[in-house]
Amino acid sequence: MKILVLNAGSSSHKCCLYTIDGILPEPPPTPLWEAELDWHDQNNAALIVKTKQDNKLTEELSSLSRSEALLYLLGTLWQGATPVLQGLKEIDVVSHRVVHGGHDYQSSVVVTAEVKDAISTLIPLAPAHNPANLEGIVLMEQLLGNIPQVAVFDTAFHSHIPDVSTTYPGPYDWIEQGIRRYGFHGISHQYCAQRAAQLLNLELADLRLIICHLGNGASLAAVKKGQCIDTTMGFTPLDGLMMGTRSGSVDPGILIHLMHQGYSADRLDHLLNQESGLKGISGISHDLRDVEIAISQGHKQAKLARDLYLHRLKSCLGAMLMSLGGADVIVFTAGIGEHSAGVRAEICDALAFLGVKIDPTKNDCAPVDQDIAAAESTIRVLVIHTQEDWMIAKESWNCLMT
Ligand code: ADP
């Protein structure tokens, strides 16, 4: 089965082509082809394509609409320097990451008119993502007609979180209005939970895991018996941890105070989503690597930014530990989780009172999926390279074959 994965974001499109024959391979296979489009602005984007055979293409696309650029990207599947197919007709299924599935979509589904309506209805809750996801689905329908398309929701893994954790203690009406914790990064959290069990050669159902997805966006998930029971992102991806440019949780009274001073909703949105977090506090960058360089040069704001990042991460980890009633495994994933040995070491040091201990040599190693805990550690500590695209492909296989 040839599965095309479309992972459309607000400013980038990632696509992969997997082929699965017979049974699901583990560990994840290398995609036959992968492509990424990064938008500099409305009409210009950078395209990078690479194939399993190591053919590569890098190109600047100018004056193209999003759909035109996506069509161009798909063309590299069978023409130019990176062909892996004779034509689009060889694709059996298209699998889409859809950021928001609301409360009704608790697992991946084959796309129907009703599913498209639901994705559209949820646009106000994910204005930067759901329109791009829908656009991808419609474009593939136009190109490929009736082949199955599967929607894999980033919220689905969180849909079994108990009400006590999804309810905000505002007025009861909020529940009817759909104002509740949804949680995000679900595809990554689910992948990491499954991969952790596989690496440890244990049953996922027997484990209590805390997954730390620490990329530009960041969230924690508490996973028990294979299901997510708590997470740090909420009604929107702004809640919880301090992130690259997002504030994470702040006292809502601050927003009321600023609104009284004349701040509009759009200005607050921009401040909290784009000008806060590591970037806002350091005044240097959203990227932890730049912040760390500035610290080494004695930059005080940069030091505060990193200290605050770790402080918020520790507080939220404590909350997840309490929700789970302890933990067997902590997983670090995404940009910072996979690459920052320093952040991992400091977090694990803070957990020493629970008997957590890492092996410094393993922690400093190049990132590969592995257990970096010392033999005597009471909690296993794993570094896992998150593979959302493989999870999205796997979901469509499960959806169509079982
Ligand atoms: P996204 O959430 O956009 O998918 P990633 O998961 O790729 O992002 O994470 C990107 C972030 O990871 C960067 O902004 C940077 O803060 C961090 N990062 C990547 N490599 C390192 C590193 N070696 N040390 C510290 N931080 C890193």
XYZ file of C-alpha atoms and ligand atoms in Angstrom:
429
model
C 0.000 0.000 0.000
C 1.407 3.402 -0.988
C 0.450 6.025 1.584
C 0.967 9.720 0.949
C 1.114 11.709 4.195
C 0.200 15.393 4.104
C 1.102 17.358 7.210
C 0.009 20.925 6.489
C 0.903 23.640 8.982
C 0.315 27.371 9.068
C 3.635 28.196 7.406
C 4.922 24.845 6.184
C 3.822 21.681 4.391
C 5.543 18.393 5.131
C 4.772 15.383 2.917
C 6.050 11.809 2.859
C 5.420 8.703 0.835
C 5.533 5.351 2.621
C 4.996 1.920 1.215
C 3.698 -0.799 3.515
C 3.494 -4.368 2.307
C 1.983 -7.176 4.332
C 2.512 -6.125 7.927
C 3.373 -2.879 9.689
C 7.171 -2.666 9.966
C 8.781 -1.757 13.303
C 10.885 0.304 13.885
C 9.533 2.886 11.440
C 10.850 2.562 7.891
C 12.491 5.410 5.970
C 9.965 7.089 3.657
C 10.456 6.519 -0.094
C 10.219 10.289 -0.586
C 9.850 13.290 1.686
C 9.305 16.923 0.873
C 8.976 20.127 2.838
C 7.689 23.530 1.786
C 8.469 26.479 4.056
C 6.634 29.697 3.335
C 8.682 32.903 3.671
C 5.556 34.962 2.950
C 2.200 34.756 1.141
C 3.652 33.779 -2.283
C 7.211 32.527 -1.809
C 8.414 29.263 -0.372
C 11.525 27.092 -0.075
C 11.123 23.504 -1.266
C 13.374 20.648 -0.106
C 12.857 17.105 -1.406
C 14.794 13.946 -0.657
C 14.304 10.309 -1.477
C 15.276 7.058 0.195
C 17.770 6.577 -2.682
C 19.373 9.862 -1.576
C 18.254 11.963 -4.528
C 17.797 15.583 -3.470
C 16.232 18.783 -4.704
C 16.267 22.290 -3.243
C 14.313 25.052 -4.941
C 12.829 28.499 -4.291
C 9.223 28.784 -5.458
C 8.072 32.320 -6.275
C 4.688 33.850 -7.005
C 2.751 30.633 -6.439
C -0.431 30.225 -4.409
C -0.432 27.573 -1.663
C -2.315 25.088 -3.874
C -0.025 25.729 -6.845
C 3.044 25.191 -4.666
C 1.589 21.962 -3.256
C 0.881 20.750 -6.800
C 4.471 21.529 -7.770
C 5.735 19.658 -4.717
C 3.624 16.605 -5.617
C 5.039 16.718 -9.158
C 8.467 15.868 -7.711
C 7.050 12.424 -6.864
C 7.337 11.335 -10.493
C 9.357 13.941 -12.393
C 12.640 15.852 -12.171
C 15.499 14.773 -9.893
C 13.485 12.865 -7.289
C 11.054 10.472 -9.005
C 9.751 7.510 -6.997
C 6.459 6.861 -8.824
C 5.260 6.646 -12.428
C 2.394 8.999 -11.531
C -0.046 10.019 -8.799
C -2.361 7.141 -9.718
C -0.031 4.742 -7.872
C -1.010 6.306 -4.549
C -3.514 4.122 -2.657
C -4.421 6.411 0.212
C -3.741 9.943 1.404
C -3.393 10.451 5.134
C -3.755 13.956 6.581
C -2.753 15.421 9.905
C -5.738 17.470 11.019
C -4.962 19.633 14.012
C -8.421 19.996 15.539
C -11.043 17.262 15.585
C -13.040 18.678 18.490
C -14.602 16.312 20.984
C -16.472 14.218 18.414
C -13.456 12.736 16.626
C -11.764 10.385 19.058
C -9.860 8.388 16.459
C -8.736 8.586 12.836
C -11.507 8.391 10.218
C -11.928 8.039 6.478
C -12.783 11.496 5.135
C -16.424 11.996 4.099
C -18.470 15.135 3.415
C -19.483 15.068 7.086
C -15.833 14.941 8.245
C -14.958 17.876 5.978
C -17.872 19.861 7.440
C -16.635 19.101 10.957
C -13.067 20.226 10.121
C -14.519 23.405 8.658
C -16.787 24.031 11.664
C -13.749 23.748 13.934
C -11.781 26.453 12.063
C -12.482 29.073 14.779
C -10.684 26.804 17.279
C -7.643 26.222 15.013
C -7.574 29.175 12.603
C -3.923 28.696 11.632
C -4.200 24.975 10.833
C -7.634 23.531 10.020
C -8.037 25.660 6.820
C -4.698 24.349 5.476
C -5.704 20.772 6.371
C -9.027 21.137 4.554
C -7.337 22.740 1.560
C -5.045 19.683 1.285
C -8.002 17.273 1.438
C -9.940 19.134 -1.268
C -6.890 19.408 -3.520
C -6.216 15.665 -3.268
C -9.872 14.947 -4.056
C -9.561 17.040 -7.203
C -6.331 15.305 -8.191
C -7.086 11.719 -7.260
C -10.875 11.445 -7.311
C -12.293 8.840 -5.024
C -9.273 7.212 -3.397
C -9.612 6.971 0.381
C -8.329 9.852 2.442
C -7.876 9.499 6.177
C -7.974 12.319 8.742
C -5.642 11.783 11.709
C -6.476 14.273 14.451
C -3.899 15.858 16.750
C -6.587 16.114 19.418
C -7.776 12.476 19.231
C -5.203 10.956 21.599
C -6.442 13.379 24.271
C -10.117 12.603 23.814
C -10.194 10.121 26.711
C -8.829 12.573 29.261
C -11.291 12.567 32.173
C -13.695 15.525 32.478
C -12.038 16.614 35.696
C -8.917 17.461 33.705
C -10.601 18.845 30.583
C -13.007 21.181 32.387
C -11.963 24.752 33.097
C -13.336 26.017 36.366
C -15.159 28.956 34.747
C -18.944 29.162 34.458
C -20.686 25.850 33.741
C -21.914 27.298 30.397
C -18.389 27.014 29.040
C -18.788 23.251 28.843
C -21.798 23.643 26.517
C -19.868 26.178 24.440
C -17.061 23.665 23.899
C -14.647 25.706 26.015
C -12.606 22.868 27.470
C -9.111 21.417 27.362
C -8.546 19.610 24.040
C -4.781 19.117 24.100
C -2.515 18.986 21.029
C 0.619 17.184 19.754
C -1.478 14.028 20.222
C 0.031 12.263 17.206
C 3.544 12.765 18.587
C 2.559 11.797 22.145
C 0.849 8.632 20.900
C 3.799 7.692 18.701
C 6.257 8.208 21.576
C 4.144 6.208 24.031
C 4.010 3.237 21.630
C 7.679 3.536 20.713
C 8.678 3.709 24.402
C 6.901 0.437 25.175
C 8.558 -1.134 22.159
C 12.050 0.086 23.162
C 11.594 -1.207 26.700
C 10.020 -4.427 25.464
C 7.092 -3.915 27.844
C 3.324 -3.662 27.403
C 2.130 -0.069 27.006
C -0.916 -0.983 29.115
C 1.376 -1.635 32.104
C 3.209 1.701 31.973
C 2.746 5.201 33.387
C 4.527 7.597 31.051
C 5.180 11.316 30.915
C 5.930 12.417 27.367
C 7.777 15.743 27.095
C 7.310 17.084 23.560
C 9.679 20.069 23.595
C 9.853 21.711 20.167
C 8.994 25.291 19.256
C 5.575 24.364 20.552
C 5.796 22.265 23.727
C 3.468 20.103 25.764
C 3.480 17.237 28.236
C 1.178 14.229 28.215
C 0.511 11.844 31.091
C -0.229 8.391 29.696
C -1.664 5.505 31.718
C -2.787 2.118 30.358
C -2.090 3.419 26.853
C -4.430 6.397 27.188
C -3.671 10.037 27.769
C -5.146 11.114 31.096
C -3.753 14.649 31.337
C -1.891 17.167 29.216
C -0.622 20.727 29.453
C -2.020 22.331 26.291
C -5.634 23.315 26.589
C -8.442 24.943 24.650
C -5.697 26.215 22.351
C -1.992 25.352 21.929
C -1.160 28.420 24.037
C -1.733 26.801 27.425
C 0.800 25.068 29.643
C 4.573 25.185 29.201
C 6.642 28.200 28.221
C 7.538 27.756 24.528
C 9.664 29.315 21.778
C 7.400 32.311 21.152
C 4.311 31.341 23.190
C 3.850 32.287 26.813
C 2.142 29.118 28.021
C -0.133 29.608 31.040
C -0.309 33.108 32.460
C -2.681 34.636 35.002
C -5.817 35.507 32.973
C -6.063 38.619 35.163
C -3.077 40.012 33.200
C -5.178 39.945 30.035
C -8.068 41.735 31.748
C -5.608 44.336 33.023
C -4.168 44.890 29.529
C -7.634 45.036 27.941
C -8.540 47.786 30.386
C -5.491 49.608 29.079
C -6.875 49.358 25.526
C -5.124 46.245 24.169
C -7.237 44.607 21.437
C -7.801 40.846 21.172
C -5.575 40.748 18.067
C -2.750 42.529 19.861
C -2.958 40.153 22.819
C -3.067 37.205 20.434
C 0.106 38.432 18.731
C 1.882 39.157 22.021
C 1.085 35.808 23.615
C 1.634 33.647 20.515
C 4.502 35.426 18.745
C 6.322 37.703 21.177
C 6.459 35.715 24.406
C 8.219 32.606 25.681
C 11.976 32.219 25.116
C 11.878 35.010 22.527
C 9.862 37.409 24.661
C 11.943 37.049 27.820
C 15.407 36.741 26.235
C 14.760 39.465 23.647
C 17.165 37.395 21.505
C 15.490 34.416 19.857
C 12.840 31.716 20.115
C 15.608 29.182 19.554
C 17.164 27.723 22.704
C 20.517 27.361 20.923
C 20.725 31.143 20.350
C 19.588 31.787 23.911
C 22.365 29.521 25.222
C 25.008 31.285 23.125
C 23.825 34.616 24.585
C 24.023 33.172 28.112
C 27.627 32.157 27.514
C 28.270 35.812 26.626
C 26.781 36.971 29.934
C 23.330 38.056 28.656
C 21.095 38.315 31.748
C 17.703 38.229 29.998
C 18.768 35.109 28.118
C 19.658 33.433 31.413
C 16.279 34.393 32.889
C 14.541 32.972 29.786
C 16.264 29.588 30.099
C 15.776 29.448 33.892
C 12.099 30.256 33.472
C 11.725 27.644 30.713
C 13.121 24.974 33.031
C 11.141 26.206 36.024
C 7.839 26.011 34.115
C 8.775 22.599 32.754
C 9.489 21.285 36.260
C 6.196 22.660 37.620
C 4.187 21.076 34.820
C 6.076 17.766 35.177
C 5.112 17.794 38.849
C 1.468 18.197 37.859
C 1.675 15.247 35.441
C 3.378 13.111 38.106
C 0.507 13.796 40.502
C -2.114 13.049 37.842
C -0.455 9.695 37.155
C 0.363 8.910 40.790
C 4.040 8.372 39.877
C 5.765 7.432 36.645
C 7.628 4.494 35.146
C 8.971 6.296 32.087
C 9.802 9.851 31.087
C 10.244 10.476 27.369
C 12.024 13.472 25.858
C 11.166 14.278 22.247
C 11.077 17.051 19.556
C 13.828 19.652 18.950
C 14.815 20.477 22.535
C 13.842 17.095 23.988
C 15.896 15.193 21.398
C 18.907 17.505 21.160
C 19.426 19.351 24.431
C 21.403 17.101 26.769
C 21.584 20.064 29.177
C 17.807 20.438 29.532
C 17.405 16.664 29.996
C 20.147 16.578 32.640
C 18.683 19.494 34.612
C 15.177 18.070 34.570
C 16.397 14.648 35.676
C 18.546 16.212 38.427
C 15.411 17.907 39.715
C 13.773 14.457 39.848
C 16.670 12.906 41.801
C 14.541 12.968 44.975
C 12.393 10.298 43.292
C 15.427 8.180 42.447
C 15.785 9.341 38.834
C 19.335 9.101 37.561
C 20.674 9.351 34.050
C 23.835 7.936 32.543
C 25.779 11.087 31.499
C 27.585 9.307 28.658
C 24.342 8.083 27.124
C 22.729 11.496 27.667
C 25.531 13.211 25.745
C 25.338 10.789 22.816
C 24.057 11.726 19.387
C 20.292 11.498 19.453
C 19.028 8.020 18.704
C 16.051 6.295 20.297
C 17.456 4.980 23.561
C 17.103 4.664 27.329
C 19.518 7.160 28.906
C 18.711 6.229 32.537
C 21.382 4.708 34.766
C 20.741 1.056 35.632
C 19.668 1.953 39.191
C 17.252 4.733 38.164
C 13.713 4.258 39.534
C 12.218 5.749 36.354
C 13.390 4.936 32.829
C 14.333 8.047 30.818
C 14.025 7.726 27.055
C 15.046 9.980 24.194
C 12.822 9.300 21.194
C 12.895 10.935 17.782
C 9.247 11.719 17.213
C 7.948 10.453 13.892
C 4.552 12.055 13.465
C 4.476 11.351 9.737
C 4.978 7.627 10.258
C 2.254 7.664 12.923
C -0.082 9.396 10.445
C 0.707 6.736 7.822
C 0.234 3.947 10.365
C -3.136 5.327 11.404
C -4.445 5.158 7.843
C -3.193 1.572 7.528
C -5.004 0.691 10.778
C -8.115 2.547 9.638
C -8.349 0.773 6.294
C -6.979 -2.676 7.122
C -8.594 -3.450 10.487
P 8.693 22.421 15.697
O 7.941 22.484 16.992
O 8.606 23.698 14.918
O 8.463 21.159 14.881
P 11.260 21.281 16.507
O 10.657 20.117 17.214
O 12.115 21.011 15.316
O 10.220 22.406 16.134
O 12.132 22.090 17.581
C 12.846 23.235 17.196
C 13.522 23.821 18.405
O 14.373 22.836 19.009
C 14.454 24.984 18.078
O 13.771 26.211 18.017
C 15.418 24.934 19.237
O 14.898 25.707 20.322
C 15.437 23.496 19.670
N 16.702 22.804 19.367
C 17.024 22.117 18.258
N 18.276 21.615 18.362
C 18.753 21.998 19.573
C 19.977 21.803 20.298
N 20.996 21.104 19.775
N 20.090 22.341 21.528
C 19.064 23.062 22.066
N 17.889 23.265 21.444
C 17.741 22.756 20.220
